[in-house]
mmCIF file of C-alpha atoms and ligand atoms in Angstrom:
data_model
loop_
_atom_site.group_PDB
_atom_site.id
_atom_site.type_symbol
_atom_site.label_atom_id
_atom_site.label_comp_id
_atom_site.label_asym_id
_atom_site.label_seq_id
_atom_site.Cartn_x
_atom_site.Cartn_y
_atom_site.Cartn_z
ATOM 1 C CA UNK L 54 -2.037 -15.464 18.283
ATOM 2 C CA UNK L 55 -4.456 -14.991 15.340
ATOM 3 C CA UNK L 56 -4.967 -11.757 13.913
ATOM 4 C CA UNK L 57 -7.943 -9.961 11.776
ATOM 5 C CA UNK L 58 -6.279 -7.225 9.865
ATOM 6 C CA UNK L 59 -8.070 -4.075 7.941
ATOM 7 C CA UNK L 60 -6.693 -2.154 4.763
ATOM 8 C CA UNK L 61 -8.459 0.709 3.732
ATOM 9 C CA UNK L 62 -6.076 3.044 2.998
ATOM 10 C CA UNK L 63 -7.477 3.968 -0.756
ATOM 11 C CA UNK L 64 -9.224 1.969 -3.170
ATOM 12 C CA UNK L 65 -9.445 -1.670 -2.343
ATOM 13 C CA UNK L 66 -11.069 -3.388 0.846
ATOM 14 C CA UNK L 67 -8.891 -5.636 2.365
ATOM 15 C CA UNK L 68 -9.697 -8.230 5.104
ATOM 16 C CA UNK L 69 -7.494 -10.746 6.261
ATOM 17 C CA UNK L 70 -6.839 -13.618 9.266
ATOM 18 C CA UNK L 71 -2.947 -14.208 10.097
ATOM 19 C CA UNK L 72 -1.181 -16.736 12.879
ATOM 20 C CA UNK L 73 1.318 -15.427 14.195
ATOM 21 C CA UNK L 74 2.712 -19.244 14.552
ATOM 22 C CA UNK L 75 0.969 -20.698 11.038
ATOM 23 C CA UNK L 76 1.006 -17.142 8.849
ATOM 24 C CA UNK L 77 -1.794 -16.468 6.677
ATOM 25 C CA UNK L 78 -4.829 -18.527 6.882
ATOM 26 C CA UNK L 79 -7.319 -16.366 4.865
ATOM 27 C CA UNK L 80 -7.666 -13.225 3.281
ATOM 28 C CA UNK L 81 -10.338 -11.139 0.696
ATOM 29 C CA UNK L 82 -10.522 -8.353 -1.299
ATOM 30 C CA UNK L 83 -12.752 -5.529 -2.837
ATOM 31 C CA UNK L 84 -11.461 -3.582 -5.327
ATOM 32 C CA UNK L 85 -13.049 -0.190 -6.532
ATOM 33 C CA UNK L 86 -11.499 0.081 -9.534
ATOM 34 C CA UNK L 87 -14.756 -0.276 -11.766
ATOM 35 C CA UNK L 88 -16.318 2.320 -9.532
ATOM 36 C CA UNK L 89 -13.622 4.762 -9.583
ATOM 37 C CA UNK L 90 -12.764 3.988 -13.387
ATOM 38 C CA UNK L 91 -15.483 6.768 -14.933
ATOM 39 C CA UNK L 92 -14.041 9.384 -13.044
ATOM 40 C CA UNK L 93 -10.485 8.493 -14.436
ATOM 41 C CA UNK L 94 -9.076 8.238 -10.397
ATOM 42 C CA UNK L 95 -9.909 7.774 -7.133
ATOM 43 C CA UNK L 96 -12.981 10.077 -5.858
ATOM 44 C CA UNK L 97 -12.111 10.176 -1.991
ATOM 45 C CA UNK L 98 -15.688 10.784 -0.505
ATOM 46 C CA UNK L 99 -17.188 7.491 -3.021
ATOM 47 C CA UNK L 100 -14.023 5.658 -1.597
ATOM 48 C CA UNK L 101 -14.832 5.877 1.802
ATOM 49 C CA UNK L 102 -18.751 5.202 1.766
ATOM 50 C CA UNK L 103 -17.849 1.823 -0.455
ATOM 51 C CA UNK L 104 -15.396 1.034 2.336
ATOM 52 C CA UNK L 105 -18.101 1.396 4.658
ATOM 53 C CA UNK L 106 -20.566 -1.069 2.515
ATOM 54 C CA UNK L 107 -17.833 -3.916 2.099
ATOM 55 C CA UNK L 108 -15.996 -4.317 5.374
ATOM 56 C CA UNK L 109 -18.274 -6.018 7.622
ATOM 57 C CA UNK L 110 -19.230 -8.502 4.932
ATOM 58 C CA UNK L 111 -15.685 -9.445 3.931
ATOM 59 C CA UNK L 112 -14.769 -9.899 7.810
ATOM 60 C CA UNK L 113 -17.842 -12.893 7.559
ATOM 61 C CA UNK L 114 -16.448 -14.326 4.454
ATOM 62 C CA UNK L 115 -12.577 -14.044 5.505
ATOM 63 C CA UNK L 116 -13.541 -15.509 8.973
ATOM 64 C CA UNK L 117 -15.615 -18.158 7.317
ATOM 65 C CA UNK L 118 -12.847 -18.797 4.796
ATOM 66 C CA UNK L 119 -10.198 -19.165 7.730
ATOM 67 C CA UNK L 120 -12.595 -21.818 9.312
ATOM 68 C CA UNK L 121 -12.992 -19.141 12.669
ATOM 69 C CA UNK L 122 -15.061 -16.724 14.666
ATOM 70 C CA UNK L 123 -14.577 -13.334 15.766
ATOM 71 C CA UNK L 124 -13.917 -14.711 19.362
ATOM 72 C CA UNK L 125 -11.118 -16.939 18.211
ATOM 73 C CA UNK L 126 -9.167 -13.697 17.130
ATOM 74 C CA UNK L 127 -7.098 -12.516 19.773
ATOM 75 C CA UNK L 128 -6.277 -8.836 18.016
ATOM 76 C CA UNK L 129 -7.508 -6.495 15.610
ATOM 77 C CA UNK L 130 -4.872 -4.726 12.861
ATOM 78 C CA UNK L 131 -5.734 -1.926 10.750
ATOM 79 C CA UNK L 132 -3.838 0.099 8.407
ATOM 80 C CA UNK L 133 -3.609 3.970 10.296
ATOM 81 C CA UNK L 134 -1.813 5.675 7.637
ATOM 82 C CA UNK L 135 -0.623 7.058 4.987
ATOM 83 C CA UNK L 136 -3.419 7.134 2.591
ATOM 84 C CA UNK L 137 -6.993 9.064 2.624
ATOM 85 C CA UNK L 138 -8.195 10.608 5.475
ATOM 86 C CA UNK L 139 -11.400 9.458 5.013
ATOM 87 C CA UNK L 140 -11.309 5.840 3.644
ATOM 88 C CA UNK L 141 -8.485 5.257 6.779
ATOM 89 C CA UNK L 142 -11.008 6.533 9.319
ATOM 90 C CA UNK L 143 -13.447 3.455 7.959
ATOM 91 C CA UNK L 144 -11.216 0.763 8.785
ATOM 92 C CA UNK L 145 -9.689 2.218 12.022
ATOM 93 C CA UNK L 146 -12.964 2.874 13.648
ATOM 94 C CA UNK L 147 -14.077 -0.818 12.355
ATOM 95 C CA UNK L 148 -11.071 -2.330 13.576
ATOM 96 C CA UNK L 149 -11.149 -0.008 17.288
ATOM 97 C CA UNK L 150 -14.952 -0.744 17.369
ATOM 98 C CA UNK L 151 -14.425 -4.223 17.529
ATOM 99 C CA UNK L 152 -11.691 -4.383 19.459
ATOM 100 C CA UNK L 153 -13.002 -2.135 21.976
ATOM 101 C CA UNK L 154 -16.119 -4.196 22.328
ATOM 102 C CA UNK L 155 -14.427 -7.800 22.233
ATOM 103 C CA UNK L 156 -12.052 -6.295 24.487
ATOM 104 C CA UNK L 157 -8.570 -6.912 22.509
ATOM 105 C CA UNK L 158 -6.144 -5.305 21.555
ATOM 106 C CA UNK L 159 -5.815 -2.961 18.443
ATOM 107 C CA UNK L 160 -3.127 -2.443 16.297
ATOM 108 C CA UNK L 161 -2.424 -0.068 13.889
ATOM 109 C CA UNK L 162 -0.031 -0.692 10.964
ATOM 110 C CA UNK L 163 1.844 1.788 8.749
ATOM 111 C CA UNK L 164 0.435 0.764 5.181
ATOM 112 C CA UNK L 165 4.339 0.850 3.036
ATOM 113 C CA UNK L 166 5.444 -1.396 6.339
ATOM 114 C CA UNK L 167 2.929 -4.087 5.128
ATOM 115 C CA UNK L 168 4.060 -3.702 1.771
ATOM 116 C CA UNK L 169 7.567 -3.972 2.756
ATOM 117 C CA UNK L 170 6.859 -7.049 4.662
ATOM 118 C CA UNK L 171 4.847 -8.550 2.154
ATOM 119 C CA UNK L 172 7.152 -10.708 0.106
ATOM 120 C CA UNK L 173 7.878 -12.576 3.257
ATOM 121 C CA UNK L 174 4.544 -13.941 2.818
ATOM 122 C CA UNK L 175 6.417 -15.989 -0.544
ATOM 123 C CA UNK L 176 8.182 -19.314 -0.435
ATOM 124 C CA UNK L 177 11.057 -18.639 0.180
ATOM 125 C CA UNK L 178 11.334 -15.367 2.103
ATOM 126 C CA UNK L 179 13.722 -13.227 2.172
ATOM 127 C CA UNK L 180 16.014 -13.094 5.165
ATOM 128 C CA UNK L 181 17.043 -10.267 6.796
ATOM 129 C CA UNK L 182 18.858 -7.755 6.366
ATOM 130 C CA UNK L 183 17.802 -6.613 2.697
ATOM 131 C CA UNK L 184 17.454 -3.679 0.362
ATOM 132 C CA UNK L 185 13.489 -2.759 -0.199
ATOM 133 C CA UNK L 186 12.577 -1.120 -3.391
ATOM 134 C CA UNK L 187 8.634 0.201 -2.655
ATOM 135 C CA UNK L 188 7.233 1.374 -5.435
ATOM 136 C CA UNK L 189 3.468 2.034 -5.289
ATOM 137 C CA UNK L 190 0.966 4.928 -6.572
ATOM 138 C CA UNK L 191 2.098 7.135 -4.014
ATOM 139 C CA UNK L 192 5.200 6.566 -3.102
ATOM 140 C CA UNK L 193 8.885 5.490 -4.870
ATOM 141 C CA UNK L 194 11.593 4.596 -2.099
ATOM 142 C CA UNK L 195 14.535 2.506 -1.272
ATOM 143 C CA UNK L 196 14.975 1.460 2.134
ATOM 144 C CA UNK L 197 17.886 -0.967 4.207
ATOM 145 C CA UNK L 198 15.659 -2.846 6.383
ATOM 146 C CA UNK L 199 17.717 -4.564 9.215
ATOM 147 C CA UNK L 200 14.642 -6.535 10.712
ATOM 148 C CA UNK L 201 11.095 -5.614 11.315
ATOM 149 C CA UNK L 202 10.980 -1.887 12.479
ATOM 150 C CA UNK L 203 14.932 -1.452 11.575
ATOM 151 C CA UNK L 204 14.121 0.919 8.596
ATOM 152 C CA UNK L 205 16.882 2.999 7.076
ATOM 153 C CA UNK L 206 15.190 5.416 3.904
ATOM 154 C CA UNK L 207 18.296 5.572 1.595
ATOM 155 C CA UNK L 208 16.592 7.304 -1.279
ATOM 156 C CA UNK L 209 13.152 8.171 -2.443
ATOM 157 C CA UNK L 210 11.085 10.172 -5.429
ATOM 158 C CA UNK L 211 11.307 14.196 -5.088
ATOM 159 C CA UNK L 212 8.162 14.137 -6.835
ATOM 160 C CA UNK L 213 5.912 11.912 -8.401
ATOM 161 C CA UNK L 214 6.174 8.333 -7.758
ATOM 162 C CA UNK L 215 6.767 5.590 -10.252
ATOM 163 C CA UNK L 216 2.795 4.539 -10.112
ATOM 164 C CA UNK L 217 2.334 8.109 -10.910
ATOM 165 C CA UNK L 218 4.799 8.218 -13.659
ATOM 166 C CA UNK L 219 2.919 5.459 -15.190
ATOM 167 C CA UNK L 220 -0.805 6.788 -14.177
ATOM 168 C CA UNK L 221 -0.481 9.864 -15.778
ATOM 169 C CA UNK L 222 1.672 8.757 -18.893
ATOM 170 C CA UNK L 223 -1.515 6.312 -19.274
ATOM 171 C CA UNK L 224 -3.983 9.308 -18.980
ATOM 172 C CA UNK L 225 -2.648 11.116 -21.780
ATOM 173 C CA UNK L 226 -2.311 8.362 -24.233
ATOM 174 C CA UNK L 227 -6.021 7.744 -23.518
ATOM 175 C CA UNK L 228 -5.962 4.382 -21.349
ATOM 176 C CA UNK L 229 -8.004 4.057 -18.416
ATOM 177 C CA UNK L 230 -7.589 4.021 -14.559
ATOM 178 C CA UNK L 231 -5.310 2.422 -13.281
ATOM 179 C CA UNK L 232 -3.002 3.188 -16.046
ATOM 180 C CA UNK L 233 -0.029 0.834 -14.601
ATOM 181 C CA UNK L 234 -1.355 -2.270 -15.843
ATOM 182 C CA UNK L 235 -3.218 -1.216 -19.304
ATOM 183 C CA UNK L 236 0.320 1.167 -20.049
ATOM 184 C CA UNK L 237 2.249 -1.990 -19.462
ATOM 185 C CA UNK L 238 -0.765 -4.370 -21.442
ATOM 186 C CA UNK L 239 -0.203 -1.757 -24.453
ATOM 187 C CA UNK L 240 3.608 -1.769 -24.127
ATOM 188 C CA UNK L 241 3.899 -5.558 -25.058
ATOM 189 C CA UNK L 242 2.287 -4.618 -28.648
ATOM 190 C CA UNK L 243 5.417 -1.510 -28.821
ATOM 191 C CA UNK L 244 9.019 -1.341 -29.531
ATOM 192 C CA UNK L 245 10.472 0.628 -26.777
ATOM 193 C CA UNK L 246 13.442 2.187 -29.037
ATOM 194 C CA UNK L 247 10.909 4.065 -31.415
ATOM 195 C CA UNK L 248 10.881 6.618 -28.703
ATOM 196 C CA UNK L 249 14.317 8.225 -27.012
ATOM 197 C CA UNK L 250 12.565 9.307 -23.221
ATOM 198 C CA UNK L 251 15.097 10.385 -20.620
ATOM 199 C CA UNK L 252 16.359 8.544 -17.293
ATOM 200 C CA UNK L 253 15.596 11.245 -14.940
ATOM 201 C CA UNK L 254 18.624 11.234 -12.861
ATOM 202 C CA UNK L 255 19.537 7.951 -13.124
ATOM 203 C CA UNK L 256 23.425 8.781 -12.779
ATOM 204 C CA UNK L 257 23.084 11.418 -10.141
ATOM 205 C CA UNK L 258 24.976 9.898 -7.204
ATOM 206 C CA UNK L 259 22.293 9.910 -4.568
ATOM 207 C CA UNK L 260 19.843 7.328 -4.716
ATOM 208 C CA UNK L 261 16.676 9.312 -5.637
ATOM 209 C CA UNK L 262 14.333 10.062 -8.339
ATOM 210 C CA UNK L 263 12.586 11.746 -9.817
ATOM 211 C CA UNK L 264 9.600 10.712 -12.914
ATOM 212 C CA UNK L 265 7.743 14.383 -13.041
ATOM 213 C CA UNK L 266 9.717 14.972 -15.986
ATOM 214 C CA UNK L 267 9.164 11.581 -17.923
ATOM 215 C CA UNK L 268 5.324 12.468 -18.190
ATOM 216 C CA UNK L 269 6.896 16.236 -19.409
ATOM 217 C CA UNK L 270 8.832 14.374 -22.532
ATOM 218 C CA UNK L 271 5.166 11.672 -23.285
ATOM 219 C CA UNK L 272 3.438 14.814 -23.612
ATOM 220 C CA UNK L 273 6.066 17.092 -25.957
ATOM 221 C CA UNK L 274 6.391 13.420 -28.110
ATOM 222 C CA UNK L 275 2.637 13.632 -28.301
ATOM 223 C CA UNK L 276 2.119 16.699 -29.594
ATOM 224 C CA UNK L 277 5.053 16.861 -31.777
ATOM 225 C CA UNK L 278 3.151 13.861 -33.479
ATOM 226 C CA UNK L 279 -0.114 15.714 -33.593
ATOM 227 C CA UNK L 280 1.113 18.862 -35.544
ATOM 228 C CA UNK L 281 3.510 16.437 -37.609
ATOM 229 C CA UNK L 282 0.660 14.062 -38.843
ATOM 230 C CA UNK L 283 -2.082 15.305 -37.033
ATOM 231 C CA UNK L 284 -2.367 12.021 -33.866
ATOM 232 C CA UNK L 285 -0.656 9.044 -33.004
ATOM 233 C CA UNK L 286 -0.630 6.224 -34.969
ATOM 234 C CA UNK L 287 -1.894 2.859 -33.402
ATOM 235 C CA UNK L 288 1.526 1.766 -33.618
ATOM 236 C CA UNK L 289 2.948 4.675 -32.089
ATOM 237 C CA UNK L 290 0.807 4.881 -29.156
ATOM 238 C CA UNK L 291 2.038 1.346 -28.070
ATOM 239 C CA UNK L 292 5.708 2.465 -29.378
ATOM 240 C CA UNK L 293 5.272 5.753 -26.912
ATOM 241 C CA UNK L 294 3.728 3.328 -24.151
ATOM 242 C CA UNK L 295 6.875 0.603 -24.473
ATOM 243 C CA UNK L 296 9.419 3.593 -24.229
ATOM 244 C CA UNK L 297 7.098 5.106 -21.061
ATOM 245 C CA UNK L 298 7.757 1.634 -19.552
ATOM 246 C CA UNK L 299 11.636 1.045 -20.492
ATOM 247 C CA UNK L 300 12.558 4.530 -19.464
ATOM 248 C CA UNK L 301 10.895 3.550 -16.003
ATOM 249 C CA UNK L 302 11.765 0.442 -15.250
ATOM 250 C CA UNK L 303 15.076 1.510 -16.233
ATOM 251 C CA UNK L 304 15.578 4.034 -13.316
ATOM 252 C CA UNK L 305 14.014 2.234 -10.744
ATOM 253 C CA UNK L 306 16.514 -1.066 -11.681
ATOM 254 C CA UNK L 307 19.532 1.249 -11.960
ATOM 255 C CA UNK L 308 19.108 2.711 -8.611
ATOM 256 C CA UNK L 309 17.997 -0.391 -7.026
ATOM 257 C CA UNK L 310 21.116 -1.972 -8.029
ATOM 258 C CA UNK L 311 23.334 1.290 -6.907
ATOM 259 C CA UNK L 312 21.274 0.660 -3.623
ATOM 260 C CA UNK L 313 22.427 -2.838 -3.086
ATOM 261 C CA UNK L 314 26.116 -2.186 -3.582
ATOM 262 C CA UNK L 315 25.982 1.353 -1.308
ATOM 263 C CA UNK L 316 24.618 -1.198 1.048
ATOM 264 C CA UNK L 317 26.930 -4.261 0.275
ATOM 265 C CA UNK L 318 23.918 -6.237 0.435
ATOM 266 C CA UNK L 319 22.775 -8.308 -2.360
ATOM 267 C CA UNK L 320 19.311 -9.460 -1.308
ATOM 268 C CA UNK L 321 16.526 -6.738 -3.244
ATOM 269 C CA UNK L 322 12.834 -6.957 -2.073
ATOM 270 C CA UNK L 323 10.385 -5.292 -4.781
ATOM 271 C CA UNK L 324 6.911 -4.381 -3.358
ATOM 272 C CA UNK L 325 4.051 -2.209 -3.923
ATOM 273 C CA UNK L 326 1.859 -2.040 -6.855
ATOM 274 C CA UNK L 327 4.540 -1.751 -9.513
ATOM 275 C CA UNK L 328 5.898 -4.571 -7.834
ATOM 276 C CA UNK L 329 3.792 -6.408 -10.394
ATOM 277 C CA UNK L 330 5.096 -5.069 -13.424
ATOM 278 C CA UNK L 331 6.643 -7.940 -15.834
ATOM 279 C CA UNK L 332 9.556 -5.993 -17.582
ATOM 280 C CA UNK L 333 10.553 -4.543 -14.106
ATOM 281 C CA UNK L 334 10.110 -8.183 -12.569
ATOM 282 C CA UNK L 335 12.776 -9.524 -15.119
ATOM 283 C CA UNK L 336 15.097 -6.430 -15.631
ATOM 284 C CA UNK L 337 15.629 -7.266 -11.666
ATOM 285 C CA UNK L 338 16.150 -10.441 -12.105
ATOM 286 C CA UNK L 339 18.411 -10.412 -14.566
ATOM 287 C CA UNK L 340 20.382 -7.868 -12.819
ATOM 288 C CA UNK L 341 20.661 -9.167 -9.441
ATOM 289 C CA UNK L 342 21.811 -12.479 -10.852
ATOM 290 C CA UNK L 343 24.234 -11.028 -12.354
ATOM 291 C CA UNK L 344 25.860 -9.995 -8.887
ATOM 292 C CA UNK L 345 24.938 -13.307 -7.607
ATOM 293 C CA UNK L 346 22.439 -11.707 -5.415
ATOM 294 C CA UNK L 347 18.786 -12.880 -4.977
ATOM 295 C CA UNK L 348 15.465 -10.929 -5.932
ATOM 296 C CA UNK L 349 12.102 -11.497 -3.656
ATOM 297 C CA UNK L 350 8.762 -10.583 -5.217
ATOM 298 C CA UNK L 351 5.373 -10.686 -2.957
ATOM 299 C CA UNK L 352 2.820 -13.009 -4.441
ATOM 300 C CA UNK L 353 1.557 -11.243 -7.551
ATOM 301 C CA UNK L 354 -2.024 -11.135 -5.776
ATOM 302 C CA UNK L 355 -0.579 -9.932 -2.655
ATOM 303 C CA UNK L 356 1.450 -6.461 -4.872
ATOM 304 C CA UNK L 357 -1.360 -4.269 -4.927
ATOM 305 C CA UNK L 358 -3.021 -3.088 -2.185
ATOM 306 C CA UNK L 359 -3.996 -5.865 0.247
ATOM 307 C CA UNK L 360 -5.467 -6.805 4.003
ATOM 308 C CA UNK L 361 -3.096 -9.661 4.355
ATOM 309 C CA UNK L 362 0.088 -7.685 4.259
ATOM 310 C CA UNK L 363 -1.918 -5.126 6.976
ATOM 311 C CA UNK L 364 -2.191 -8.424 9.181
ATOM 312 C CA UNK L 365 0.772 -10.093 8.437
ATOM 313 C CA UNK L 366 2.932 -6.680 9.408
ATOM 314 C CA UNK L 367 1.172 -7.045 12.508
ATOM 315 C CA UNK L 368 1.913 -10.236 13.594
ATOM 316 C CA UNK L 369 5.528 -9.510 12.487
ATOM 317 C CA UNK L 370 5.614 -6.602 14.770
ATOM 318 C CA UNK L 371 3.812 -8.075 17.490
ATOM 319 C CA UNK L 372 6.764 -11.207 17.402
ATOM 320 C CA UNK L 373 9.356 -8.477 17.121
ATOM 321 C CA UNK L 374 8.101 -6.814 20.585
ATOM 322 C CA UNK L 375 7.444 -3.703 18.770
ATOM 323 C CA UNK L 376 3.430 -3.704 19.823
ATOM 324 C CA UNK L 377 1.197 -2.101 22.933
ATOM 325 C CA UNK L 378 -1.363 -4.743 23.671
ATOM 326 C CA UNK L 379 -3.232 -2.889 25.879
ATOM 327 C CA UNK L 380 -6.594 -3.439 26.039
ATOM 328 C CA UNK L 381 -7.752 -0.461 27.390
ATOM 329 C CA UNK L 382 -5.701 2.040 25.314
ATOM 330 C CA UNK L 383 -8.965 2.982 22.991
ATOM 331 C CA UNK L 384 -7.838 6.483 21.524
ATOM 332 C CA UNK L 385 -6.303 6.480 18.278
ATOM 333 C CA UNK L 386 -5.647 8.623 15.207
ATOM 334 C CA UNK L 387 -5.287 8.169 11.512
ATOM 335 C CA UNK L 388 -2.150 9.829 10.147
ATOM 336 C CA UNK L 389 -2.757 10.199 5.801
ATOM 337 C CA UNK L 390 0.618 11.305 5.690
ATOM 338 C CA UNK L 391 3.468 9.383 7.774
ATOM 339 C CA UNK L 392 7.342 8.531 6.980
ATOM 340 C CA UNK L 393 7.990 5.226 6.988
ATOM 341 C CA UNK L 394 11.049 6.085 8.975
ATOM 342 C CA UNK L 395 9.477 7.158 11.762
ATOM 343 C CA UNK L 396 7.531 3.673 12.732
ATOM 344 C CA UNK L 397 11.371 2.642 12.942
ATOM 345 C CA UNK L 398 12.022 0.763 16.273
ATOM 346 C CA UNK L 399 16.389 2.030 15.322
ATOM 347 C CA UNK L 400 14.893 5.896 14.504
ATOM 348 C CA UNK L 401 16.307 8.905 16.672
ATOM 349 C CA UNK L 402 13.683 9.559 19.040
HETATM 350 O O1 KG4 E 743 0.529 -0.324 -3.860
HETATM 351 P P1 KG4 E 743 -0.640 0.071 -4.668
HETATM 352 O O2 KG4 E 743 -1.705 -0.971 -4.940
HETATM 353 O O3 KG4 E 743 -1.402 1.269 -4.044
HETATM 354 C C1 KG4 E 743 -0.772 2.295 -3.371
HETATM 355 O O4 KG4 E 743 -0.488 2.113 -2.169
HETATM 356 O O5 KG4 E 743 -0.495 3.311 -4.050
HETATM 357 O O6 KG4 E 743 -0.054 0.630 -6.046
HETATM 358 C C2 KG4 E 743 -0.886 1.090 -7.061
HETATM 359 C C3 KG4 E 743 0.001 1.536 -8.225
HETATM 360 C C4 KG4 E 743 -0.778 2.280 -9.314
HETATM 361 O O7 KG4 E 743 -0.063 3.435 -9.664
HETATM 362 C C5 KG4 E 743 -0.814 1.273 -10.453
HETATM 363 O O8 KG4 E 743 -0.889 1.879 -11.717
HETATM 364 C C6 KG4 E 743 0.505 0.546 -10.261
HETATM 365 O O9 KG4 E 743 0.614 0.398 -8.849
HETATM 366 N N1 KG4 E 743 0.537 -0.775 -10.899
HETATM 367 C C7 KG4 E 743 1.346 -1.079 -11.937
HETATM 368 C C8 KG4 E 743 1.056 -2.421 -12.298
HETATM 369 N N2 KG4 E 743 0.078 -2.887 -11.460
HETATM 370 C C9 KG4 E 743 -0.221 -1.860 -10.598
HETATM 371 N N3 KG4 E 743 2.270 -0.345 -12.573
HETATM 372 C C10 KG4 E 743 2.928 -0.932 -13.596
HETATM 373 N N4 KG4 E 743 2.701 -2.201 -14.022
HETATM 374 C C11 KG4 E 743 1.780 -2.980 -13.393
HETATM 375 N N5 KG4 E 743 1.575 -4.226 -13.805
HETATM 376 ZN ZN1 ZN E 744 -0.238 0.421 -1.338
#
């Protein structure tokens, strides 16, 4: 079964073409960052109407790149929440357009399940059942994932997420949008024991977190600095940024590793934007290693937001028996906010 999946959840225009029996044969991407970078964040309303210029050309290039044409594709995937209202109403009304008019079937994916999914798009995959540590701009959870739709939440942020933690340490020392990977750029250049930050509760027994208070202590070190001497050195702005990073990467290891033994599992799947942070990649590693466990990254290109994971989740759940083909089912919603838990096939009813 070959499947043309839509992401358009927030910022970046995905488009992608999965098998169900070879996996992924093509996928492409637009990414608004540039557009979005002047305003400092995503501006909703310019979000949507660029979703609206790029998705019909990227379906001809992905479709050209996977060698097929729209009648070879036998369903139509699209990311239905959580996300923006707005940009999610794009690609779901694409995506039920066309399947509505070529007669298929549509199905609609929750957007952390694709992420979730996603490293089993690497060589080698991870094989079930494994701890998942999603950590994008909008969310921060851990989840025991049994198989595809088997989704136990076993901790998760009580306020911002970890991409937030490092999107709005990044705003206040000046770096631009998306602060994740120029906080982390600016980091390498900084010792991260200049600066004491706290672990917010990394040794409370649950398994949450909680980062609302790391941006707190960025900002009181800042301004200590400014009446001290008046700004931050060059130095100590990549000093503060290596600290942000440690005192992160540090809480989301800690309690991924608490995770896996609760579990008495020792496979870890990272995804989600942070996903593609280096010093989190290797503090990870390092870690699981050490309980002779194994660590499963997506494909760098495939941690940030993405069409292929949209697809791929699909075809997943489709092989799992977890989809309505229906052909004539056309009414549909987008949901911007939606547990993960709830898509789960094991969930109470
Ligand atoms: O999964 P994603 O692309 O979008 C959401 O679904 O939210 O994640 C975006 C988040 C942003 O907060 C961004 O700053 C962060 O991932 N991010 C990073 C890195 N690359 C992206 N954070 C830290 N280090 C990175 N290298
Ligand atoms: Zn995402």
């Amino acid at each position: 079964m070959i499947i043309l999946g839509y992401e358009s959840s927030c910022d970046e225009t995905g488009v992608a073409v999965v098998s169900t029996q070879h996996g992924l044969l093509a996928h492409r991407l637009h990414s608004q960052i540039a557009m979005h970078r002047e305003y400092g964040g995503v501006v909703p309303e310019l979000a949507s109407r660029d979703h609206i210029q790029r998705v019909l050309p990227l379906t001809r290039e992905t479709l050209q790149a996977a060698g097929l044409t729209l009648d070879q594709v036998d369903a139509i995937a699209y990311t239905a929440g959580p996300g923006l209202a707005g940009a999610l109403l794009v690609g779901a009304s694409v995506a039920r357009s066309m399947a509505w008019a070529l007669q298929l079937p549509a199905i609609p994916v929750h957007h952390l399940e694709g992420h979730l999914l996603s490293p089993l798009l690497a060589e080698p995959a991870p094989a079930f059942p494994f701890v998942a540590l999603l950590v994008s701009g909008g969310h921060t959870q851990l989840m025991k994932v049994e198989g595809v739709g088997q989704y136990e939440l076993l901790g998760e942020t009580l306020d911002d997420a970890a991409g937030e933690a490092f999107d709005k340490s990044a705003k206040l020392l000046g770096l631009g949008y998306p602060g994740g990977p120029a906080l982390s750029n600016l980091a390498r250049q900084g010792r991260a024991d200049a600066f004491d930050l706290p672990r917010p509760m990394l040794h409370s027994p649950d398994l949450d977190f909680s980062f609302s208070g790391l941006k707190t202590a960025v900002l009181t070190r800042m301004k200590a600095l400014e009446r001290q001497a008046g700004g931050l050195s060059e130095t100590q702005r990549a000093d503060l940024a290596a600290a942000t990073e440690a005192a992160i990467v540090d809480v989301l290891a800690g309690k991924a590793i608490k995770a896996l033994k609760r579990s008495r599992l020792n496979r870890l799947v990272v995804a989600g934007g942070v996903g593609a942070n280096g010093p989190l990649r290797k503090k990870l590693l390092d870690a699981v290693r050490l309980m002779n466990g194994e660590v499963f990254f997506p494909p760098l290109d495939l941690c940030t937001d993405n069409g292929a994971m949209i697809a791929y989740a699909a075809a997943m759940r489709v092989q799992a028996g977890l989809v309505d083909l229906d052909v004539n089912n056309h009414s549909f919603t987008v949901r911007p906010r939606w547990e993960l838990a709830e898509q789960s096939s094991t969930a109470a009813a």
